[in-house]
PDB file of C-alpha atoms in Angstrom:
ATOM      1  CA  UNK A   1       0.000   0.000   0.000  1.00 35.00           C
ATOM      2  CA  UNK A   2       1.323   3.419  -0.907  1.00 35.00           C
ATOM      3  CA  UNK A   3       2.166   5.828   1.900  1.00 37.00           C
ATOM      4  CA  UNK A   4       0.048   8.984   2.029  1.00 39.00           C
ATOM      5  CA  UNK A   5       1.736  11.977   0.429  1.00 38.00           C
ATOM      6  CA  UNK A   6       2.132  13.769   3.740  1.00 39.00           C
ATOM      7  CA  UNK A   7       3.703  10.852   5.589  1.00 35.00           C
ATOM      8  CA  UNK A   8       7.435  10.617   6.321  1.00 35.00           C
ATOM      9  CA  UNK A   9       7.707   7.705   3.877  1.00 37.00           C
ATOM     10  CA  UNK A  10       6.570   9.978   1.060  1.00 37.00           C
ATOM     11  CA  UNK A  11       9.104  12.724   1.751  1.00 37.00           C
ATOM     12  CA  UNK A  12      11.977  13.242  -0.648  1.00 37.00           C
ATOM     13  CA  UNK A  13      15.366  12.510   0.863  1.00 35.00           C
ATOM     14  CA  UNK A  14      18.066  14.894  -0.374  1.00 39.00           C
ATOM     15  CA  UNK A  15      20.944  13.385  -2.321  1.00 41.00           C
ATOM     16  CA  UNK A  16      24.266  13.173  -0.466  1.00 38.00           C
ATOM     17  CA  UNK A  17      26.817  15.843  -1.378  1.00 43.00           C
ATOM     18  CA  UNK A  18      28.588  14.945  -4.606  1.00 42.00           C
ATOM     19  CA  UNK A  19      25.900  12.487  -5.724  1.00 39.00           C
ATOM     20  CA  UNK A  20      24.608  12.764  -9.248  1.00 40.00           C
ATOM     21  CA  UNK A  21      20.972  12.573 -10.143  1.00 40.00           C
ATOM     22  CA  UNK A  22      20.406  10.381 -13.217  1.00 44.00           C
ATOM     23  CA  UNK A  23      18.921  11.983 -16.302  1.00 49.00           C
ATOM     24  CA  UNK A  24      15.245  11.284 -16.894  1.00 49.00           C
ATOM     25  CA  UNK A  25      14.905   8.317 -19.221  1.00 63.00           C
ATOM     26  CA  UNK A  26      12.094   9.970 -21.176  1.00 85.00           C
ATOM     27  CA  UNK A  27       8.340   9.742 -20.956  1.00 93.00           C
ATOM     28  CA  UNK A  28       6.732   6.740 -19.274  1.00 94.00           C
ATOM     29  CA  UNK A  29       3.717   5.407 -21.171  1.00 95.00           C
ATOM     30  CA  UNK A  30       0.956   3.174 -19.826  1.00 96.00           C
ATOM     31  CA  UNK A  31      -2.010   2.134 -21.996  1.00 96.00           C
ATOM     32  CA  UNK A  32      -5.230   0.781 -20.486  1.00 95.00           C
ATOM     33  CA  UNK A  33      -8.585  -0.296 -21.875  1.00 95.00           C
ATOM     34  CA  UNK A  34     -11.691   0.998 -20.128  1.00 96.00           C
ATOM     35  CA  UNK A  35     -15.079  -0.505 -21.047  1.00 94.00           C
ATOM     36  CA  UNK A  36     -17.579   1.625 -19.098  1.00 95.00           C
ATOM     37  CA  UNK A  37     -18.023   5.029 -17.452  1.00 95.00           C
ATOM     38  CA  UNK A  38     -17.773   3.285 -14.066  1.00 97.00           C
ATOM     39  CA  UNK A  39     -14.344   1.906 -15.009  1.00 97.00           C
ATOM     40  CA  UNK A  40     -13.259   5.368 -16.181  1.00 97.00           C
ATOM     41  CA  UNK A  41     -14.282   6.841 -12.833  1.00 97.00           C
ATOM     42  CA  UNK A  42     -12.475   4.007 -11.042  1.00 97.00           C
ATOM     43  CA  UNK A  43      -9.336   4.774 -13.066  1.00 97.00           C
ATOM     44  CA  UNK A  44      -9.612   8.343 -11.796  1.00 97.00           C
ATOM     45  CA  UNK A  45      -9.767   7.083  -8.209  1.00 96.00           C
ATOM     46  CA  UNK A  46      -6.678   4.908  -8.827  1.00 95.00           C
ATOM     47  CA  UNK A  47      -4.779   7.829 -10.367  1.00 96.00           C
ATOM     48  CA  UNK A  48      -5.706  10.032  -7.404  1.00 96.00           C
ATOM     49  CA  UNK A  49      -3.669   7.727  -5.142  1.00 94.00           C
ATOM     50  CA  UNK A  50      -0.474   8.701  -6.976  1.00 95.00           C
ATOM     51  CA  UNK A  51      -1.202  12.416  -7.337  1.00 96.00           C
ATOM     52  CA  UNK A  52       0.384  15.036  -5.104  1.00 94.00           C
ATOM     53  CA  UNK A  53       0.254  18.811  -4.710  1.00 94.00           C
ATOM     54  CA  UNK A  54       1.929  20.428  -7.694  1.00 92.00           C
ATOM     55  CA  UNK A  55       0.864  17.794 -10.217  1.00 94.00           C
ATOM     56  CA  UNK A  56      -0.372  18.939 -13.606  1.00 94.00           C
ATOM     57  CA  UNK A  57      -2.663  16.521 -15.447  1.00 95.00           C
ATOM     58  CA  UNK A  58      -3.596  17.269 -19.061  1.00 94.00           C
ATOM     59  CA  UNK A  59      -6.615  15.466 -20.521  1.00 95.00           C
ATOM     60  CA  UNK A  60      -7.104  15.027 -24.260  1.00 94.00           C
ATOM     61  CA  UNK A  61      -9.990  13.308 -26.034  1.00 94.00           C
ATOM     62  CA  UNK A  62     -12.994  13.869 -28.262  1.00 91.00           C
ATOM     63  CA  UNK A  63     -16.209  15.312 -26.870  1.00 88.00           C
ATOM     64  CA  UNK A  64     -17.806  12.575 -24.777  1.00 88.00           C
ATOM     65  CA  UNK A  65     -14.574  10.590 -24.444  1.00 93.00           C
ATOM     66  CA  UNK A  66     -14.710  10.557 -20.642  1.00 94.00           C
ATOM     67  CA  UNK A  67     -12.447  13.426 -19.536  1.00 95.00           C
ATOM     68  CA  UNK A  68     -14.913  14.766 -16.976  1.00 93.00           C
ATOM     69  CA  UNK A  69     -15.841  11.245 -15.830  1.00 96.00           C
ATOM     70  CA  UNK A  70     -12.151  10.545 -15.176  1.00 97.00           C
ATOM     71  CA  UNK A  71     -11.863  13.861 -13.316  1.00 96.00           C
ATOM     72  CA  UNK A  72     -14.918  12.969 -11.212  1.00 96.00           C
ATOM     73  CA  UNK A  73     -13.033   9.848 -10.097  1.00 96.00           C
ATOM     74  CA  UNK A  74      -9.954  11.964  -9.350  1.00 97.00           C
ATOM     75  CA  UNK A  75     -12.105  14.211  -7.171  1.00 96.00           C
ATOM     76  CA  UNK A  76     -13.533  11.230  -5.293  1.00 96.00           C
ATOM     77  CA  UNK A  77     -10.076   9.755  -4.793  1.00 96.00           C
ATOM     78  CA  UNK A  78      -8.647  13.072  -3.582  1.00 96.00           C
ATOM     79  CA  UNK A  79     -11.600  13.577  -1.226  1.00 96.00           C
ATOM     80  CA  UNK A  80     -12.597  17.009  -2.486  1.00 94.00           C
ATOM     81  CA  UNK A  81     -15.757  19.014  -1.833  1.00 92.00           C
ATOM     82  CA  UNK A  82     -18.462  19.467  -4.415  1.00 86.00           C
ATOM     83  CA  UNK A  83     -19.683  17.548  -7.409  1.00 85.00           C
ATOM     84  CA  UNK A  84     -17.100  17.446 -10.179  1.00 88.00           C
ATOM     85  CA  UNK A  85     -18.857  18.576 -13.339  1.00 83.00           C
ATOM     86  CA  UNK A  86     -17.599  19.956 -16.617  1.00 79.00           C
ATOM     87  CA  UNK A  87     -16.294  23.507 -16.155  1.00 69.00           C
ATOM     88  CA  UNK A  88     -17.011  24.342 -19.811  1.00 66.00           C
ATOM     89  CA  UNK A  89     -18.893  27.573 -19.162  1.00 64.00           C
ATOM     90  CA  UNK A  90     -17.011  28.735 -16.064  1.00 63.00           C
ATOM     91  CA  UNK A  91     -13.590  27.697 -17.463  1.00 71.00           C
ATOM     92  CA  UNK A  92     -12.248  26.608 -14.036  1.00 78.00           C
ATOM     93  CA  UNK A  93     -13.588  25.196 -10.775  1.00 81.00           C
ATOM     94  CA  UNK A  94     -11.710  24.782  -7.517  1.00 83.00           C
ATOM     95  CA  UNK A  95     -12.699  21.855  -5.305  1.00 86.00           C
ATOM     96  CA  UNK A  96     -11.145  22.202  -1.822  1.00 89.00           C
ATOM     97  CA  UNK A  97     -10.052  19.081   0.018  1.00 92.00           C
ATOM     98  CA  UNK A  98     -12.214  17.627   2.762  1.00 94.00           C
ATOM     99  CA  UNK A  99      -9.386  15.366   3.994  1.00 94.00           C
ATOM    100  CA  UNK A 100      -6.408  17.735   4.404  1.00 91.00           C
ATOM    101  CA  UNK A 101      -5.117  16.833   0.933  1.00 92.00           C
ATOM    102  CA  UNK A 102      -4.571  18.986  -2.141  1.00 94.00           C
ATOM    103  CA  UNK A 103      -7.407  20.903  -3.745  1.00 91.00           C
ATOM    104  CA  UNK A 104      -8.495  19.891  -7.234  1.00 94.00           C
ATOM    105  CA  UNK A 105      -8.423  22.693  -9.797  1.00 91.00           C
ATOM    106  CA  UNK A 106     -10.438  21.534 -12.822  1.00 90.00           C
ATOM    107  CA  UNK A 107      -9.998  23.615 -15.973  1.00 88.00           C
ATOM    108  CA  UNK A 108     -11.671  23.343 -19.360  1.00 83.00           C
ATOM    109  CA  UNK A 109      -9.417  25.121 -21.865  1.00 78.00           C
ATOM    110  CA  UNK A 110     -11.612  24.294 -24.892  1.00 74.00           C
ATOM    111  CA  UNK A 111     -12.942  27.850 -25.263  1.00 67.00           C
ATOM    112  CA  UNK A 112      -9.590  29.478 -24.600  1.00 66.00           C
ATOM    113  CA  UNK A 113      -7.280  30.533 -27.405  1.00 61.00           C
ATOM    114  CA  UNK A 114      -3.806  29.164 -27.762  1.00 57.00           C
ATOM    115  CA  UNK A 115      -0.907  29.622 -25.450  1.00 52.00           C
ATOM    116  CA  UNK A 116      -0.243  30.375 -21.836  1.00 51.00           C
ATOM    117  CA  UNK A 117      -1.274  34.047 -22.090  1.00 54.00           C
ATOM    118  CA  UNK A 118      -5.007  33.385 -21.637  1.00 53.00           C
ATOM    119  CA  UNK A 119      -4.265  30.679 -19.088  1.00 52.00           C
ATOM    120  CA  UNK A 120      -2.284  33.188 -17.009  1.00 54.00           C
ATOM    121  CA  UNK A 121      -5.530  35.030 -16.277  1.00 53.00           C
ATOM    122  CA  UNK A 122      -6.609  31.919 -14.342  1.00 54.00           C
ATOM    123  CA  UNK A 123      -3.517  32.138 -12.063  1.00 52.00           C
ATOM    124  CA  UNK A 124      -2.849  28.418 -12.452  1.00 57.00           C
ATOM    125  CA  UNK A 125       0.824  29.015 -11.697  1.00 55.00           C
ATOM    126  CA  UNK A 126      -0.256  30.261  -8.252  1.00 53.00           C
ATOM    127  CA  UNK A 127      -2.605  27.302  -7.655  1.00 65.00           C
ATOM    128  CA  UNK A 128      -0.279  24.596  -8.939  1.00 64.00           C
ATOM    129  CA  UNK A 129       2.152  24.223  -5.998  1.00 80.00           C
ATOM    130  CA  UNK A 130      -0.555  23.341  -3.470  1.00 86.00           C
ATOM    131  CA  UNK A 131      -3.163  21.773  -5.777  1.00 90.00           C
ATOM    132  CA  UNK A 132      -3.651  19.066  -8.337  1.00 94.00           C
ATOM    133  CA  UNK A 133      -4.459  20.916 -11.568  1.00 92.00           C
ATOM    134  CA  UNK A 134      -6.410  19.013 -14.222  1.00 94.00           C
ATOM    135  CA  UNK A 135      -6.771  20.719 -17.600  1.00 91.00           C
ATOM    136  CA  UNK A 136      -9.135  19.370 -20.235  1.00 90.00           C
ATOM    137  CA  UNK A 137      -8.096  20.387 -23.781  1.00 86.00           C
ATOM    138  CA  UNK A 138      -4.781  21.687 -22.429  1.00 80.00           C
ATOM    139  CA  UNK A 139      -2.416  20.461 -25.153  1.00 82.00           C
ATOM    140  CA  UNK A 140      -0.457  23.375 -26.554  1.00 80.00           C
ATOM    141  CA  UNK A 141      -1.711  25.674 -23.796  1.00 75.00           C
ATOM    142  CA  UNK A 142      -0.340  24.682 -20.382  1.00 80.00           C
ATOM    143  CA  UNK A 143       2.856  22.697 -20.901  1.00 80.00           C
ATOM    144  CA  UNK A 144       4.936  25.650 -19.697  1.00 80.00           C
ATOM    145  CA  UNK A 145       3.363  25.420 -16.239  1.00 79.00           C
ATOM    146  CA  UNK A 146       5.443  22.378 -15.289  1.00 84.00           C
ATOM    147  CA  UNK A 147       8.319  20.317 -16.659  1.00 88.00           C
ATOM    148  CA  UNK A 148       6.719  17.303 -14.965  1.00 92.00           C
ATOM    149  CA  UNK A 149       3.206  16.555 -16.137  1.00 94.00           C
ATOM    150  CA  UNK A 150       0.866  13.679 -16.841  1.00 96.00           C
ATOM    151  CA  UNK A 151      -0.822  13.596 -20.247  1.00 96.00           C
ATOM    152  CA  UNK A 152      -3.941  11.446 -20.441  1.00 97.00           C
ATOM    153  CA  UNK A 153      -5.129  10.666 -23.966  1.00 97.00           C
ATOM    154  CA  UNK A 154      -8.561   9.071 -24.249  1.00 97.00           C
ATOM    155  CA  UNK A 155      -9.490   7.471 -27.577  1.00 95.00           C
ATOM    156  CA  UNK A 156     -12.999   6.239 -28.294  1.00 90.00           C
ATOM    157  CA  UNK A 157     -14.891   4.944 -31.286  1.00 78.00           C
ATOM    158  CA  UNK A 158     -16.415   7.842 -33.179  1.00 75.00           C
ATOM    159  CA  UNK A 159     -19.570   8.053 -35.205  1.00 68.00           C
ATOM    160  CA  UNK A 160     -22.955   6.501 -34.505  1.00 69.00           C
ATOM    161  CA  UNK A 161     -21.973   3.878 -31.962  1.00 72.00           C
ATOM    162  CA  UNK A 162     -22.831   2.870 -28.427  1.00 76.00           C
ATOM    163  CA  UNK A 163     -19.397   1.300 -27.889  1.00 82.00           C
ATOM    164  CA  UNK A 164     -18.199   2.532 -24.491  1.00 88.00           C
ATOM    165  CA  UNK A 165     -14.695   1.054 -24.833  1.00 92.00           C
ATOM    166  CA  UNK A 166     -11.886   3.598 -24.460  1.00 95.00           C
ATOM    167  CA  UNK A 167      -8.149   3.293 -24.894  1.00 96.00           C
ATOM    168  CA  UNK A 168      -6.536   5.454 -22.216  1.00 97.00           C
ATOM    169  CA  UNK A 169      -2.874   6.298 -22.684  1.00 97.00           C
ATOM    170  CA  UNK A 170      -1.060   7.852 -19.733  1.00 97.00           C
ATOM    171  CA  UNK A 171       2.177   9.623 -20.619  1.00 96.00           C
ATOM    172  CA  UNK A 172       4.241  10.689 -17.633  1.00 96.00           C
ATOM    173  CA  UNK A 173       6.655  13.439 -18.623  1.00 95.00           C
ATOM    174  CA  UNK A 174       9.534  14.277 -16.308  1.00 94.00           C
ATOM    175  CA  UNK A 175      11.249  12.599 -13.388  1.00 94.00           C
ATOM    176  CA  UNK A 176       8.136  12.874 -11.185  1.00 93.00           C
ATOM    177  CA  UNK A 177       6.447  10.175 -13.273  1.00 95.00           C
ATOM    178  CA  UNK A 178       9.301   7.664 -13.538  1.00 93.00           C
ATOM    179  CA  UNK A 179       7.429   5.158 -11.333  1.00 92.00           C
ATOM    180  CA  UNK A 180       4.000   5.600 -12.930  1.00 93.00           C
ATOM    181  CA  UNK A 181       3.757   2.036 -14.261  1.00 91.00           C
ATOM    182  CA  UNK A 182       4.576   0.526 -10.864  1.00 91.00           C
ATOM    183  CA  UNK A 183       2.278   2.940  -9.004  1.00 90.00           C
ATOM    184  CA  UNK A 184      -0.715   1.794 -11.044  1.00 86.00           C
ATOM    185  CA  UNK A 185       0.068  -1.919 -10.785  1.00 81.00           C
TER     186      UNK A 185
END
């Protein structure tokens, strides 16, 4: 069982003087198949166990792919206040923690133009250190917020179909995500 993020076991131990920190080996990729909205929400709960304050999660997928459903599971797993719904018309919602954990900042960047300029108006750089920030439609808009980030790509069948199967690809970028595969096992 993983230690809570605020426990001594989760603290980072500084490297001894003269030690070298190995270069990041590149992105870590994990691909999962999800067959129902309930499984997507459960994946969110599982991901929440590995998230910590300062984490940036970028969600990409077609309309109806399950981005908000995944975020709802993240909110449940983080123990935040309020129903997690799509922030499409308000752009961003902040869900404070009910369990002394990080807040969840849920952003929908679909209606925003390109680049970090419009995102700066949301003060995400201020929220990021003490929150988990989840940005739907964030590709090309928020990468500059953090060198370490988790990209979640959700692919679904398109067209006139009732197929609920989704391929979810998690791409951990940066040293923070080196153990992603093991953390989800």
